[in-house]
mmCIF file of C-alpha atoms (C1' of nucleotides) in Angstrom:
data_model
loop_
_atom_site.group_PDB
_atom_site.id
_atom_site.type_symbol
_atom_site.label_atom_id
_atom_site.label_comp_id
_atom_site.label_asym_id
_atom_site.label_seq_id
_atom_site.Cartn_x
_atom_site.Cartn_y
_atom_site.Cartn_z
ATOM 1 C CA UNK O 1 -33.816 -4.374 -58.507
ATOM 2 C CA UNK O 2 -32.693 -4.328 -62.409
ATOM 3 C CA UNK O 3 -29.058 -4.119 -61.527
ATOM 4 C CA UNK O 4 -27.945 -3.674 -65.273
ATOM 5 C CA UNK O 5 -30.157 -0.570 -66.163
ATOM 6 C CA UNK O 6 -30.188 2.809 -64.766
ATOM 7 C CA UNK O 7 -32.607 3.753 -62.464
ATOM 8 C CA UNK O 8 -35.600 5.723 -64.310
ATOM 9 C CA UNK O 9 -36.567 8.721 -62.707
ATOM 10 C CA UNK O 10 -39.882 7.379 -61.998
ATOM 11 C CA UNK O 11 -37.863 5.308 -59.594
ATOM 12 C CA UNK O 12 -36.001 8.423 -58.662
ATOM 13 C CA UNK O 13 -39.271 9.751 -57.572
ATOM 14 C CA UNK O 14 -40.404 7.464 -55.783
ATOM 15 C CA UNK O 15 -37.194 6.986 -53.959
ATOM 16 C CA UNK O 16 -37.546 10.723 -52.976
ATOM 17 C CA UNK O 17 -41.127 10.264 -52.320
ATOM 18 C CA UNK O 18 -40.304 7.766 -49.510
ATOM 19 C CA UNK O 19 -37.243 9.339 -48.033
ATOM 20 C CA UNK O 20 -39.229 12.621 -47.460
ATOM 21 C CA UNK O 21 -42.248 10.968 -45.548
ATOM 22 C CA UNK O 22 -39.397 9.328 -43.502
ATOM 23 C CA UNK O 23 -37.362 12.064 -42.764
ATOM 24 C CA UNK O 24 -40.947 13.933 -42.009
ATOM 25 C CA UNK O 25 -41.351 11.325 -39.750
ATOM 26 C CA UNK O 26 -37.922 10.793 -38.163
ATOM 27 C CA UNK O 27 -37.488 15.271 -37.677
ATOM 28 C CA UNK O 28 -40.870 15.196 -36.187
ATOM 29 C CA UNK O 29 -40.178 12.547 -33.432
ATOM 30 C CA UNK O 30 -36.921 14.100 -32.728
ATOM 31 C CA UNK O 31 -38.549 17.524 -32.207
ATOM 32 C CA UNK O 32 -41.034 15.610 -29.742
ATOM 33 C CA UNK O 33 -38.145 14.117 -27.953
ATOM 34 C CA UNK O 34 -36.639 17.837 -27.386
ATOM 35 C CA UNK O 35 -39.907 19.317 -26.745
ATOM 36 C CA UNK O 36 -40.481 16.336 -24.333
ATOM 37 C CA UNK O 37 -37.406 17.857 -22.186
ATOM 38 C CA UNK O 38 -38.194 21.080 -22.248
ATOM 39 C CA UNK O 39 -41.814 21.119 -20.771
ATOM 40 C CA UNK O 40 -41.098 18.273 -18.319
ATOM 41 C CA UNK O 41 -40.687 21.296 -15.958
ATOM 42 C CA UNK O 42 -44.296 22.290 -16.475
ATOM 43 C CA UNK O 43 -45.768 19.147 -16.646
ATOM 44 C CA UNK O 44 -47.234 19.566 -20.085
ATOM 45 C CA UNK O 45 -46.748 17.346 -23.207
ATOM 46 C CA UNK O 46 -46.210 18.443 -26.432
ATOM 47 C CA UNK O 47 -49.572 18.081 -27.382
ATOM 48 C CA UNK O 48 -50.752 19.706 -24.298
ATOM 49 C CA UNK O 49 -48.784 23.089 -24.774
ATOM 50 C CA UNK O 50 -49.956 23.712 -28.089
ATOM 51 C CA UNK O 51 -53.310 23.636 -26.574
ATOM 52 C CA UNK O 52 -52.201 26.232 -23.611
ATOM 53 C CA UNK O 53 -50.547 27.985 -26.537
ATOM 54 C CA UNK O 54 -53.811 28.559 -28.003
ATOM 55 C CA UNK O 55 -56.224 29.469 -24.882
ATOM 56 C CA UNK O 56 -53.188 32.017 -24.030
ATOM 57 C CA UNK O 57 -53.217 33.359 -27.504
ATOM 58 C CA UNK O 58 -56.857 33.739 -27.814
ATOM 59 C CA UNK O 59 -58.975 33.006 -24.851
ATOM 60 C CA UNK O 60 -62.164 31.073 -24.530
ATOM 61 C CA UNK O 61 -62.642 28.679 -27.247
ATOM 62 C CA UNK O 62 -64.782 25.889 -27.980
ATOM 63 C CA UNK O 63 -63.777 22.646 -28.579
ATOM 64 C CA UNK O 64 -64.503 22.679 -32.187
ATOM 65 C CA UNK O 65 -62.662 26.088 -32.733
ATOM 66 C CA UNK O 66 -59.682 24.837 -31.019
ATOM 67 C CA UNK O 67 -59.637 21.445 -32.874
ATOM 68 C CA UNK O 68 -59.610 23.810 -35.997
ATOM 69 C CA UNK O 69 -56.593 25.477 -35.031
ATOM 70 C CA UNK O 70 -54.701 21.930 -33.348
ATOM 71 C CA UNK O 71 -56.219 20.052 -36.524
ATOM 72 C CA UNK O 72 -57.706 17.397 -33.863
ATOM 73 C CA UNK O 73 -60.856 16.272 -33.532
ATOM 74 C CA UNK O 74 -62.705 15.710 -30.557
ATOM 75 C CA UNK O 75 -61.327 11.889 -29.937
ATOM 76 C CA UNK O 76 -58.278 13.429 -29.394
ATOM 77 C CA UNK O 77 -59.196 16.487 -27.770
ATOM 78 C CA UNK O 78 -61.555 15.643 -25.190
ATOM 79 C CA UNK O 79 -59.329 13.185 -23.265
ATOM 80 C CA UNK O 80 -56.397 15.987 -23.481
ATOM 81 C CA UNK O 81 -58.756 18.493 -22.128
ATOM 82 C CA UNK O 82 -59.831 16.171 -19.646
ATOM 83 C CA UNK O 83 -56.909 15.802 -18.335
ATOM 84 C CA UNK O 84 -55.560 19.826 -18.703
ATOM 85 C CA UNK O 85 -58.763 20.162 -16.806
ATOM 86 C CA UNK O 86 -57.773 17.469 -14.087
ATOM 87 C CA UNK O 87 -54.394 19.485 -13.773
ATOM 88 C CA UNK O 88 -56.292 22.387 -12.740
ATOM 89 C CA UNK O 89 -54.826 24.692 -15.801
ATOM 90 C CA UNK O 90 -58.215 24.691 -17.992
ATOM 91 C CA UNK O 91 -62.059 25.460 -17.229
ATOM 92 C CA UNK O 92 -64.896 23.052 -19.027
ATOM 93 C CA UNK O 93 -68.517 25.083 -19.891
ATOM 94 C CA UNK O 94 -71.555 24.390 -21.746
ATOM 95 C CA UNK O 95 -72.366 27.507 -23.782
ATOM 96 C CA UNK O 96 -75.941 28.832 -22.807
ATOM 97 C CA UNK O 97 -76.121 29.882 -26.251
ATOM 98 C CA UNK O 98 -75.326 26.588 -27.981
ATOM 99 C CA UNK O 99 -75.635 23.678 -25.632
ATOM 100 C CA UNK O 100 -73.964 21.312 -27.504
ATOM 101 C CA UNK O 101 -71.148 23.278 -27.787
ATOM 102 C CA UNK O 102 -68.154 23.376 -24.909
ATOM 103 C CA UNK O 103 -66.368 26.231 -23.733
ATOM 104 C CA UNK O 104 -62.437 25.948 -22.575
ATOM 105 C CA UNK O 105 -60.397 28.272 -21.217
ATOM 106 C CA UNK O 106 -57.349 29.058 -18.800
ATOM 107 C CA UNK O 107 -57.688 28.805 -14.831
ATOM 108 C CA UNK O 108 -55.968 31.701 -12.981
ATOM 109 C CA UNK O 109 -53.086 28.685 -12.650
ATOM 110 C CA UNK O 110 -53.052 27.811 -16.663
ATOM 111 C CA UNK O 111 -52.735 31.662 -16.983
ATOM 112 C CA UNK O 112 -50.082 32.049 -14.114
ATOM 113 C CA UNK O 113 -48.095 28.884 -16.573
ATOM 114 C CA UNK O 114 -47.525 31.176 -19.357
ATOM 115 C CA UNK O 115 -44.729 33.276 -17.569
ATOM 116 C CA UNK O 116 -42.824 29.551 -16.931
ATOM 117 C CA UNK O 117 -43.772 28.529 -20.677
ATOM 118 C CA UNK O 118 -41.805 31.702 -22.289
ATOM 119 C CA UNK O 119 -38.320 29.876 -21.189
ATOM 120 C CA UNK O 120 -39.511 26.519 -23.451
ATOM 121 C CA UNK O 121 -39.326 27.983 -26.924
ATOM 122 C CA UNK O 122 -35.717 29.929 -25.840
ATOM 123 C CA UNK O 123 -34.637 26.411 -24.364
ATOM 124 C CA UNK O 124 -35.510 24.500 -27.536
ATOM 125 C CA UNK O 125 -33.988 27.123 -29.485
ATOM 126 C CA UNK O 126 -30.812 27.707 -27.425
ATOM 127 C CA UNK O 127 -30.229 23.468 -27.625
ATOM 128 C CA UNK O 128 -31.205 23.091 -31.298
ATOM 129 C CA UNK O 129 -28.873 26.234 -32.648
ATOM 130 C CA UNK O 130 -31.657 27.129 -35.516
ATOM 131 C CA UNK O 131 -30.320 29.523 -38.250
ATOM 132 C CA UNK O 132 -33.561 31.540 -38.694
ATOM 133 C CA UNK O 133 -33.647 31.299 -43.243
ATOM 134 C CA UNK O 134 -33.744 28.073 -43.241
ATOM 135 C CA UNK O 135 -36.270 27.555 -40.881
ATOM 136 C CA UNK O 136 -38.242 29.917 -42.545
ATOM 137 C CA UNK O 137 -37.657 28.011 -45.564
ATOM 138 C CA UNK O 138 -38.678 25.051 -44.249
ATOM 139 C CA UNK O 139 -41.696 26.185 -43.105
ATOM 140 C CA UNK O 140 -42.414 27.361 -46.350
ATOM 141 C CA UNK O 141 -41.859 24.227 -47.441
ATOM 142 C CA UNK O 142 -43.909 22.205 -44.578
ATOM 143 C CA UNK O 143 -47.057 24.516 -45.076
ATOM 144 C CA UNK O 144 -47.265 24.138 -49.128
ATOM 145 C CA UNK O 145 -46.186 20.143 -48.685
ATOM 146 C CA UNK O 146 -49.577 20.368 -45.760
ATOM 147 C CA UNK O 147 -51.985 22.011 -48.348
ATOM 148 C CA UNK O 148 -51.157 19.397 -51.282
ATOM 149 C CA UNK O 149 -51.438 16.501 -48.828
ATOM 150 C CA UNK O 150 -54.660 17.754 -47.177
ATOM 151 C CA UNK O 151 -56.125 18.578 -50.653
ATOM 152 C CA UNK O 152 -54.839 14.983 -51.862
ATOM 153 C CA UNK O 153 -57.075 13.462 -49.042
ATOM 154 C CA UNK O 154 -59.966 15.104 -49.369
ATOM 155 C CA UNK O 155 -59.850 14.624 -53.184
ATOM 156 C CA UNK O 156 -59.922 11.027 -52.903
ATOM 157 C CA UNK O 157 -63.385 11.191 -52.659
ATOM 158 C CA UNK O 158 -64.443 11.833 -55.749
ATOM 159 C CA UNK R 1 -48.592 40.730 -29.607
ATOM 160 C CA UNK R 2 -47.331 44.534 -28.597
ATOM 161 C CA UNK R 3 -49.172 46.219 -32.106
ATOM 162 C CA UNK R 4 -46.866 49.457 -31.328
ATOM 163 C CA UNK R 5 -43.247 48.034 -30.830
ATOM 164 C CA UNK R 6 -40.801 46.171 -33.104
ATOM 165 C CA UNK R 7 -41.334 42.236 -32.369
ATOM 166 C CA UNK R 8 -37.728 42.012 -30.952
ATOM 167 C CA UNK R 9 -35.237 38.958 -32.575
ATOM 168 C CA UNK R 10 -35.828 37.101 -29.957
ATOM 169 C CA UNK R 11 -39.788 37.187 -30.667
ATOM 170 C CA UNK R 12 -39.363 36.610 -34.227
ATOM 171 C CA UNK R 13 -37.378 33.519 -33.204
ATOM 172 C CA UNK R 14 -39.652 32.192 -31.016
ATOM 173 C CA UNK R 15 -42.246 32.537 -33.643
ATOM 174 C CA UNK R 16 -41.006 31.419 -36.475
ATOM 175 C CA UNK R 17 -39.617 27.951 -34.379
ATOM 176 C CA UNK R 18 -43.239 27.273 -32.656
ATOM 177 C CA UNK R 19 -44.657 27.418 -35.921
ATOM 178 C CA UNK R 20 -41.673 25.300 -37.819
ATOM 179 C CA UNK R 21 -42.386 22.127 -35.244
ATOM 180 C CA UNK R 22 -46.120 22.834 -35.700
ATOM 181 C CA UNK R 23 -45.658 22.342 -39.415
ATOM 182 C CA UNK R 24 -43.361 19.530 -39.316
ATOM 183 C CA UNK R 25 -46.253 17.710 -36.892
ATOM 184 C CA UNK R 26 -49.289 18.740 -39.532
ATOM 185 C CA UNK R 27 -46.858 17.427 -42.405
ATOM 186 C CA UNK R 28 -45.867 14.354 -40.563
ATOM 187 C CA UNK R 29 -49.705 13.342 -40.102
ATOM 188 C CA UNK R 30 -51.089 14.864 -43.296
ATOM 189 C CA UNK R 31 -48.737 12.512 -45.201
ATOM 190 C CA UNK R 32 -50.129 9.890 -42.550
ATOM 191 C CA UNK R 33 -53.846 10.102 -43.591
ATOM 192 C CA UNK R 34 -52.195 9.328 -47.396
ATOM 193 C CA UNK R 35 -50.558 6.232 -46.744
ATOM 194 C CA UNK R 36 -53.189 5.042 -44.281
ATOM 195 C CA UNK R 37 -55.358 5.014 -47.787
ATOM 196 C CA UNK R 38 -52.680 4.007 -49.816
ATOM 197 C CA UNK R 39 -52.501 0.739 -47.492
ATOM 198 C CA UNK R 40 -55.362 -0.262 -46.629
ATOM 199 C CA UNK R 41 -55.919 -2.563 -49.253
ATOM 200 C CA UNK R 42 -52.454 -4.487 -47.506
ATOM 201 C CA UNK R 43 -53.565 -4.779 -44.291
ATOM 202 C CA UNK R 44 -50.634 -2.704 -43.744
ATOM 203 C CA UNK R 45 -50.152 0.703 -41.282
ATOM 204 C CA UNK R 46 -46.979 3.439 -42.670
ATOM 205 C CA UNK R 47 -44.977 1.761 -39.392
ATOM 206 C CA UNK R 48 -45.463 -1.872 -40.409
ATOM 207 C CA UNK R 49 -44.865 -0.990 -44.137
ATOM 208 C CA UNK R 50 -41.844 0.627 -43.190
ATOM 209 C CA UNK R 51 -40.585 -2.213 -41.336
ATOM 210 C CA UNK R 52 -41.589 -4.565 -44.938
ATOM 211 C CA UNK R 53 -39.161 -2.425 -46.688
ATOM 212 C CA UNK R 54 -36.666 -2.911 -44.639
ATOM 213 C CA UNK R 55 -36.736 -6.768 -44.287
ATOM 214 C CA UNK R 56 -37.511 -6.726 -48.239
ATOM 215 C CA UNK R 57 -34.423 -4.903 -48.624
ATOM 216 C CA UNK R 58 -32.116 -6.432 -46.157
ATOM 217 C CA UNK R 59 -33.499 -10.224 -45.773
ATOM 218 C CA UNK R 60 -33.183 -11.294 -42.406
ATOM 219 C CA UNK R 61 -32.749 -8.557 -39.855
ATOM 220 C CA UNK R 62 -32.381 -8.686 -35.785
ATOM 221 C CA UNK R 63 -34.681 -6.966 -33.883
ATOM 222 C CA UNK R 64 -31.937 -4.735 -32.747
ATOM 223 C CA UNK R 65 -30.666 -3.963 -36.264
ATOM 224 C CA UNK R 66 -34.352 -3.142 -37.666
ATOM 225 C CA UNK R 67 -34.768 -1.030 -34.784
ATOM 226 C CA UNK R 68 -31.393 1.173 -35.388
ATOM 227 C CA UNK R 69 -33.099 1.023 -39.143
ATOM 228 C CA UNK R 70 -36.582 2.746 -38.274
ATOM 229 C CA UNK R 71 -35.299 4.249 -35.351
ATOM 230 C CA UNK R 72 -37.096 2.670 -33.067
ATOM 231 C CA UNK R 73 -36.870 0.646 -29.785
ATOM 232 C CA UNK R 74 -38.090 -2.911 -28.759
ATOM 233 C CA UNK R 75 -40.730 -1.374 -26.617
ATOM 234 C CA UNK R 76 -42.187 -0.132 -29.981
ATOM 235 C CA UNK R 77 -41.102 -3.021 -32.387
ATOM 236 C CA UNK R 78 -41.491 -6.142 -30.449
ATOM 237 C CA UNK R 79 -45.546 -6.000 -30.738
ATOM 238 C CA UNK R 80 -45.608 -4.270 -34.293
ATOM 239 C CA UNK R 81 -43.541 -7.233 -35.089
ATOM 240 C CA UNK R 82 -46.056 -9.725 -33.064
ATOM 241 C CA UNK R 83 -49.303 -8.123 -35.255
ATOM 242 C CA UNK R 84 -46.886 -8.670 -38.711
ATOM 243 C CA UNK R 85 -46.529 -12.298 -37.350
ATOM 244 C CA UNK R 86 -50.171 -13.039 -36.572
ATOM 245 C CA UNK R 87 -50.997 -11.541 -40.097
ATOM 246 C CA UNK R 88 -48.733 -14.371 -41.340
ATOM 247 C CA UNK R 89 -46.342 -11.986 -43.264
ATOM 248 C CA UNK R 90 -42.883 -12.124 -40.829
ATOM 249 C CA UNK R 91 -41.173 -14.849 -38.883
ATOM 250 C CA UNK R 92 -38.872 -14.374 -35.587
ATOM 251 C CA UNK R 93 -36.967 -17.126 -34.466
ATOM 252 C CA UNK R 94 -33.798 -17.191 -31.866
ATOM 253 C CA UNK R 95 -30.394 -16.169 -33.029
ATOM 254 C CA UNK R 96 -28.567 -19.555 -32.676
ATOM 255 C CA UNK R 97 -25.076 -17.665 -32.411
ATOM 256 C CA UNK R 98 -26.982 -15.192 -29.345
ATOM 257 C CA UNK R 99 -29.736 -16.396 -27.908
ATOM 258 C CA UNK R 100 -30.697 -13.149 -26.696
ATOM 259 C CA UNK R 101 -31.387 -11.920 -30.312
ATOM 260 C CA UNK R 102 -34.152 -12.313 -32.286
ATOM 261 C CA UNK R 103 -34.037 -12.579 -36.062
ATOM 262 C CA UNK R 104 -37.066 -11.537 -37.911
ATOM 263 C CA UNK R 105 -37.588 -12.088 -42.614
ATOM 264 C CA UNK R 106 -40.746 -12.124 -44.215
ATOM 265 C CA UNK R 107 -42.988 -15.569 -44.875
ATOM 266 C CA UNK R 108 -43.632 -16.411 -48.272
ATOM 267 C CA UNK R 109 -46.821 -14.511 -47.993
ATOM 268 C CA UNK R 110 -44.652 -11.611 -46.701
ATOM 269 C CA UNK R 111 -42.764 -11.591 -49.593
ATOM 270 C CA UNK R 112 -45.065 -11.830 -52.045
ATOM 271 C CA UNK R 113 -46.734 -8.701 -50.479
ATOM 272 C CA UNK R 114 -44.005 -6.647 -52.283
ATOM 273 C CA UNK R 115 -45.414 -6.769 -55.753
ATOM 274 C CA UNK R 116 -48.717 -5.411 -54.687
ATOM 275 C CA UNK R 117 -46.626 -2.981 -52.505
ATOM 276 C CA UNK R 118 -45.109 -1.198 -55.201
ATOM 277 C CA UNK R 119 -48.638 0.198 -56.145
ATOM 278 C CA UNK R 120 -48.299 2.170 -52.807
ATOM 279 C CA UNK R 121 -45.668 4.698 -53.906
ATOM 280 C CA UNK R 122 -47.148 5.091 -57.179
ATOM 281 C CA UNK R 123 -50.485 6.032 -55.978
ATOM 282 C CA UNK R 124 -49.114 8.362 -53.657
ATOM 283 C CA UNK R 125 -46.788 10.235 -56.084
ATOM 284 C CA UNK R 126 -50.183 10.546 -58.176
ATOM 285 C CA UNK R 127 -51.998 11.883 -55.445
ATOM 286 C CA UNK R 128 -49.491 14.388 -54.188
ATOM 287 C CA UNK R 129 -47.905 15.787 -57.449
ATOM 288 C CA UNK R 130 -44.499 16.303 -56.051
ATOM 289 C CA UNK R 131 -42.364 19.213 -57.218
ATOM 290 C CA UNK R 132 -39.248 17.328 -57.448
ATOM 291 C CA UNK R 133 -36.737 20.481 -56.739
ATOM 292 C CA UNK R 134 -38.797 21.330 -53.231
ATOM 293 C CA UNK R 135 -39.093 17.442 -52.249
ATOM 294 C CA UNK R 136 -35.228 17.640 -52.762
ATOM 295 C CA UNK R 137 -34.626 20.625 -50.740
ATOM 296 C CA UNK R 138 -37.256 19.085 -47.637
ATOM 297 C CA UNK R 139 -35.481 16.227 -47.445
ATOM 298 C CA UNK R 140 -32.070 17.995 -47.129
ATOM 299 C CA UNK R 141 -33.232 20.456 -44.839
ATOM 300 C CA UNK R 142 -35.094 17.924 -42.894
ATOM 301 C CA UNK R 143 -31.871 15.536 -42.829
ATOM 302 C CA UNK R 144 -29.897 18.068 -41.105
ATOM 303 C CA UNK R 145 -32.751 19.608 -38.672
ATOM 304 C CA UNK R 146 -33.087 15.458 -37.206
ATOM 305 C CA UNK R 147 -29.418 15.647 -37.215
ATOM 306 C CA UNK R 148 -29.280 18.980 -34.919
ATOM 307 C CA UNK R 149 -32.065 18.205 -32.877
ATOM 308 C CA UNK R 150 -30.834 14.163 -32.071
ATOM 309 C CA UNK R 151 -27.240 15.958 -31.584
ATOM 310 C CA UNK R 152 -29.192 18.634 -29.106
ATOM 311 C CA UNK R 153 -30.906 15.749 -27.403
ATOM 312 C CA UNK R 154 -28.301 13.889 -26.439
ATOM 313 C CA UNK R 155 -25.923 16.689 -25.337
ATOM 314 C CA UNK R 156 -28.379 17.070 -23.040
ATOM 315 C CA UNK R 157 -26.768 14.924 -20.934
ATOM 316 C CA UNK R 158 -23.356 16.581 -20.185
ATOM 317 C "C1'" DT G 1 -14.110 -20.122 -11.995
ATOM 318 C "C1'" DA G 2 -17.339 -17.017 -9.801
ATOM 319 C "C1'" DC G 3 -19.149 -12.591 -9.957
ATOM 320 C "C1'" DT G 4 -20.342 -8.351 -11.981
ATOM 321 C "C1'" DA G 5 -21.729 -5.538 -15.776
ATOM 322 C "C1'" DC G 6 -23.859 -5.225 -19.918
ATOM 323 C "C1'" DT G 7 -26.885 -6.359 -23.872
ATOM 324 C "C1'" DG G 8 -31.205 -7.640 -26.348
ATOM 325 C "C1'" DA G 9 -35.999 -8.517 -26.316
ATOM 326 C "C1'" DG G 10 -40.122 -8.210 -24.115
ATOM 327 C "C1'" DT G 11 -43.793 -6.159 -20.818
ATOM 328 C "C1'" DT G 12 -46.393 -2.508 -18.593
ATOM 329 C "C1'" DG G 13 -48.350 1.923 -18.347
ATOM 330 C "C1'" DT G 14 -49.335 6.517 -20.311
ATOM 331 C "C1'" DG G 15 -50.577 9.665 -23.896
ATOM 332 C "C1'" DC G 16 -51.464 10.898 -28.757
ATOM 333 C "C1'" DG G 17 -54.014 10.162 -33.231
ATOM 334 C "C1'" DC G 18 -57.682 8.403 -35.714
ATOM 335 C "C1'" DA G 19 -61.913 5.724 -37.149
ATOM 336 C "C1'" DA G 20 -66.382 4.537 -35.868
ATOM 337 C "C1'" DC G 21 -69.834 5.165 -33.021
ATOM 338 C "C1'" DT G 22 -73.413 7.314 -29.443
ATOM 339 C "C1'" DG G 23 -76.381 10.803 -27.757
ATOM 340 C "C1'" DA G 24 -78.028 15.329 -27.066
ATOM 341 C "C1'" DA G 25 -78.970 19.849 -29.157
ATOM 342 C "C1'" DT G 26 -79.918 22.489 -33.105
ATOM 343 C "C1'" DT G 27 -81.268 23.526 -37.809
ATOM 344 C "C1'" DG G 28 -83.795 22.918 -41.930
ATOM 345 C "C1'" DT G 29 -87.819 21.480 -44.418
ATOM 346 C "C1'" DG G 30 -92.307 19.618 -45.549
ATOM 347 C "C1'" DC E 1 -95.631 22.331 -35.926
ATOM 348 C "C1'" DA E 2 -93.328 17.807 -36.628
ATOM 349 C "C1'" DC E 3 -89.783 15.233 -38.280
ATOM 350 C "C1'" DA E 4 -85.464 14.384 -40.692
ATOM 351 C "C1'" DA E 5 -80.729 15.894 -41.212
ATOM 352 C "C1'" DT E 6 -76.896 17.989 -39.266
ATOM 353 C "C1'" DT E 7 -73.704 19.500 -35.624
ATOM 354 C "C1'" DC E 8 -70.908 19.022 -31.481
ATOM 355 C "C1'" DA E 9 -68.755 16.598 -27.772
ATOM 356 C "C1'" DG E 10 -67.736 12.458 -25.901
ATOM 357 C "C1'" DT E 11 -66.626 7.261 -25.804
ATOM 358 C "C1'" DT E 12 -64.509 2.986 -27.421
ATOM 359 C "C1'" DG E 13 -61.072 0.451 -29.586
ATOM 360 C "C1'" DC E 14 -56.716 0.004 -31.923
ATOM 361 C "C1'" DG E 15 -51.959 1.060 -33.085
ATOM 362 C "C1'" DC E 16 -47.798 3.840 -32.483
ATOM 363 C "C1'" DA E 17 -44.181 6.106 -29.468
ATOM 364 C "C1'" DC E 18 -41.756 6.238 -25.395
ATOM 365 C "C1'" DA E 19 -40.202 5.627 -20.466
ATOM 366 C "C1'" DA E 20 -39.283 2.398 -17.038
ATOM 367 C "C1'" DC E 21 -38.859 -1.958 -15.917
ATOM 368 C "C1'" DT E 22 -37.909 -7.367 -16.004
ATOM 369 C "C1'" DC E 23 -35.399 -11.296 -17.373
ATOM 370 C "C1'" DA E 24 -32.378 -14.297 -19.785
ATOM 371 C "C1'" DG E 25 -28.044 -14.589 -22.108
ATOM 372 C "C1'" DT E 26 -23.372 -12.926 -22.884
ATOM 373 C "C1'" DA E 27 -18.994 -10.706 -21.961
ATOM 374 C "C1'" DG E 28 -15.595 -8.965 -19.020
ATOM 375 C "C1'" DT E 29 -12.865 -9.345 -14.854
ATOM 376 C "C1'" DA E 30 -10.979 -10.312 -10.265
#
DNA sequence: TACTACTGAGTTGTGCGCAACTGAATTGTG
DNA sequence: CACAATTCAGTTGCGCACAACTCAGTAGTA
């Protein structure tokens, strides 16, 4: 570090630049660790409920479909659905009209979960005390932050 | 969703939280995939390259102390900090003063890492185009969100 | 001093995330 | 029609994160 000059604000920058992909790191893992709690109950991880979250909230959907909506591919997906399947909360199919495509979707018990799974969200909310603008503004925030990022990966390639 | 009632406060809550940790998950491992590039050329992953910051900052760091740093535990560190020693960049010896700690600086080699580290920020500032105002504001919001939810997590123990 | 409690690092086992790959099914094109 | 390119799911391998545990060293205490 030049300890006689000020720091530029190119260094400024990059400063910032760091402590926000920390502190995206750090609030991400402590959400996990609260999440983590909450759906011990239900035998789910974090990962896991999202996936219930989406069967519940839109029924059948193929593997590619829901890796769309998780933004997961199938190396991650098709171990997790292996073992939602093993758990006896999801249903596996071929479709007949695509065979290369697989159909998932809620069991009568993955269904009969969602009446237990309403409590997680309140829990998580009652223990973390959100106020509701700025977590709207952070999500603002998140999503436009996600769209430069994604379109900063993909743009590498040119 | 009930299309012909009000989504009551509660719902709205709900929402808007499920989707704020869903964000903060896609930000976390959009800004992933851009340091992943960023360091491949060093051999390094975001983890390891946060631990190089720290020992580059601090010199000589216990195990412990590097831990409270990045926030994580020995069950994490310990063989991140084996890989960083088989790549020749980090050395661990016994505490003479407590030989139950371990104290951990970079090699030579580690050290003169740095200079072709401070590409890394650079490269991702260009890729991202940061609005400095909103990067501000994230990591504010974000520093007091971690700070609510670690508070939340371990109250859970009363 | 002997005995207990605690601390720090490491190990084991599980699950997520991602890259790279395989293999089967489908689509597109000559 | 035949053959090449693409698509989709799955597998393998690696690293991170975390819980639960072991073990050696240290500190506190009767």
């Amino acid at each position: 570090m030049t300890a006689t000059s000020q720091p530029t604000d190119a260094e400024n920058l990059l400063r910032l630049e760091h402590q926000v992909c920390f502190a995206l790191h750090n609030a991400s893992r402590a959400f996990g660790a609260i999440y983590r709690d909450a759906l011990k109950d239900l035998g789910l991880t974090y990962p896991q409920y999202l996936a219930m979250l989406a069967l519940w909230e839109h029924g059948e959907l193929s593997v590619k479909r829901l890796g769309e909506l998780l933004r997961l591919d199938s190396g991650t997906l098709s171990p997790l659905l292996k073992r939602l399947e093993a758990a006896g909360l999801v249903k596996r199919e071929r479709s007949a009209q695509d065979e290369r495509s697989v159909l998932v979707s809620a069991t009568a018990s993955g269904a009969a979960l969602r009446e237990q799974a309403t409590e997680v969200p309140l829990e998580v909310a009652r223990r973390t005390g959100f106020d509701v603008a700025e977590m709207r503004e952070l999500r603002g925030l998140l999503g436009r932050l996600t769209d430069r990022l994604d379109a900063a990966g993909v743009a590498q390639e040119c």
